[in-house]
Amino acid sequence: MAEIVEKSGLPACLNALKHGLTAKVVVVSGEDATVWEAFERVWLGELAPRGAAEEFLAHRVAAAAWRLLRVERLEGSLASAPLEQVPALLAGRKRKGGGEWHGPGARQYQGLAILGRHESAIERSFFRSLSALRKLQSLRLRGSVGD
């Protein structure tokens, strides 16, 4: 993958197109861990979790928000890349319903479609975690759940 990006002349952040959106770690190559830590602190401060379960969910919300920002950066990079510089990893994938992507901009469209699917999954994770956190907090505030 690194070779593909080097040869294409695209920014290294596009490595995350394959690895960063589904990575087990939150901060991937090319991202600043100190920026992530500050980002997470802001989210945790706003979500105000109490107890282990709320902390866990608040961390998941912050991580999903971070990944959604990564998707936005990747979409911008992919959409602005010249046709001949789109990474080869996007070539050869099948469209839903069969068939290859063809025509001018096909690789960009394909890449954006792949990003869109990842974005949808990350958004679902974000909103599920946020909803579960809010539910736990509501129960706690009503006295139904201990801290």
XYZ file of C-alpha atoms in Angstrom:
147
model
C 0.000 0.000 0.000
C 2.779 2.450 0.883
C 4.350 1.753 -2.508
C 1.060 2.537 -4.255
C 0.771 5.868 -2.449
C 4.431 6.734 -3.108
C 4.071 5.994 -6.824
C 0.755 7.825 -7.082
C 2.046 11.026 -5.515
C -1.003 11.168 -3.229
C -0.663 12.239 0.393
C 0.201 9.468 2.831
C -3.066 10.112 4.695
C -4.752 8.018 2.002
C -3.120 4.953 3.564
C -5.954 5.230 6.075
C -8.410 4.535 3.272
C -7.611 0.882 3.688
C -6.264 0.682 7.246
C -7.357 3.705 9.248
C -11.126 3.420 9.041
C -11.272 -0.061 10.480
C -8.112 0.102 12.594
C -8.275 -1.136 16.168
C -6.206 1.861 17.264
C -7.746 5.313 17.204
C -4.699 7.292 16.031
C -3.179 6.045 12.786
C 0.009 6.941 10.975
C -0.015 10.567 9.897
C -2.194 11.699 12.798
C -0.994 13.500 15.923
C -1.628 11.613 19.174
C -1.554 14.846 21.199
C -4.314 16.306 19.007
C -6.350 13.133 19.581
C -5.813 13.353 23.345
C -7.018 16.979 23.415
C -9.984 16.048 21.176
C -10.904 13.173 23.483
C -10.626 15.368 26.598
C -13.088 17.835 25.096
C -15.562 15.045 24.320
C -15.172 13.440 27.739
C -15.627 16.837 29.384
C -18.819 17.447 27.435
C -20.228 13.938 27.906
C -19.355 13.906 31.631
C -19.249 10.128 32.122
C -19.382 8.623 35.612
C -18.499 5.029 36.265
C -16.852 2.405 34.103
C -19.745 1.778 31.698
C -20.288 5.470 30.976
C -16.518 5.989 30.549
C -16.361 3.114 28.082
C -19.237 4.506 26.012
C -17.878 8.073 26.139
C -14.518 6.845 24.810
C -16.351 5.035 21.980
C -18.266 8.205 21.095
C -15.036 10.244 20.981
C -13.248 7.591 18.886
C -16.126 7.431 16.397
C -16.176 11.243 16.127
C -12.423 11.200 15.426
C -12.892 8.559 12.721
C -15.698 10.583 11.125
C -13.310 13.526 10.851
C -10.805 11.182 9.193
C -13.452 10.177 6.637
C -14.020 13.851 5.815
C -10.288 14.395 5.262
C -10.074 11.316 3.057
C -13.112 12.352 1.025
C -11.521 15.728 0.367
C -8.215 14.152 -0.659
C -9.870 11.605 -2.912
C -12.276 14.048 -4.536
C -9.486 16.478 -5.394
C -6.970 13.875 -6.651
C -6.274 13.884 -10.408
C -7.727 10.823 -12.138
C -4.331 9.323 -12.906
C -3.252 9.580 -9.263
C -6.070 7.675 -7.554
C -4.511 4.725 -5.697
C -4.599 1.395 -7.459
C -6.218 -0.193 -4.412
C -9.508 1.318 -5.561
C -9.324 -0.401 -8.949
C -10.926 -3.732 -9.633
C -13.604 -3.689 -6.940
C -17.093 -4.662 -8.026
C -20.098 -2.379 -7.830
C -23.068 -3.601 -5.864
C -25.095 -5.675 -8.300
C -21.977 -6.709 -10.214
C -19.909 -5.070 -12.877
C -16.811 -2.920 -12.750
C -16.680 0.811 -12.269
C -16.015 2.427 -15.649
C -15.661 5.852 -17.229
C -14.056 9.162 -16.272
C -13.770 9.560 -12.522
C -14.816 5.952 -11.901
C -12.084 5.388 -9.335
C -12.999 8.541 -7.448
C -16.666 7.531 -7.439
C -15.711 4.066 -6.301
C -13.459 5.427 -3.571
C -16.143 7.820 -2.405
C -18.650 4.956 -2.338
C -16.279 2.877 -0.209
C -15.742 5.829 2.126
C -19.498 6.361 2.294
C -20.034 2.801 3.492
C -17.354 3.213 6.164
C -18.822 6.569 7.156
C -22.278 5.025 7.592
C -20.904 2.276 9.822
C -18.923 4.754 11.925
C -21.962 7.038 12.261
C -24.086 4.104 13.439
C -21.448 3.273 16.040
C -21.298 6.915 17.133
C -25.052 7.283 17.553
C -25.553 3.851 19.172
C -22.819 4.580 21.717
C -24.129 8.090 22.365
C -27.685 6.795 22.803
C -26.570 4.047 25.191
C -24.513 6.561 27.173
C -27.419 8.990 27.447
C -29.707 6.155 28.549
C -27.281 5.068 31.268
C -26.866 8.655 32.426
C -30.613 9.130 32.549
C -31.035 5.959 34.617
C -28.243 7.063 36.930
C -29.774 10.499 37.434
C -33.129 8.903 38.275
C -31.344 6.697 40.816
C -31.907 3.430 38.921
C -28.197 2.730 38.322
C -25.279 3.194 40.716
C -22.183 5.253 39.882
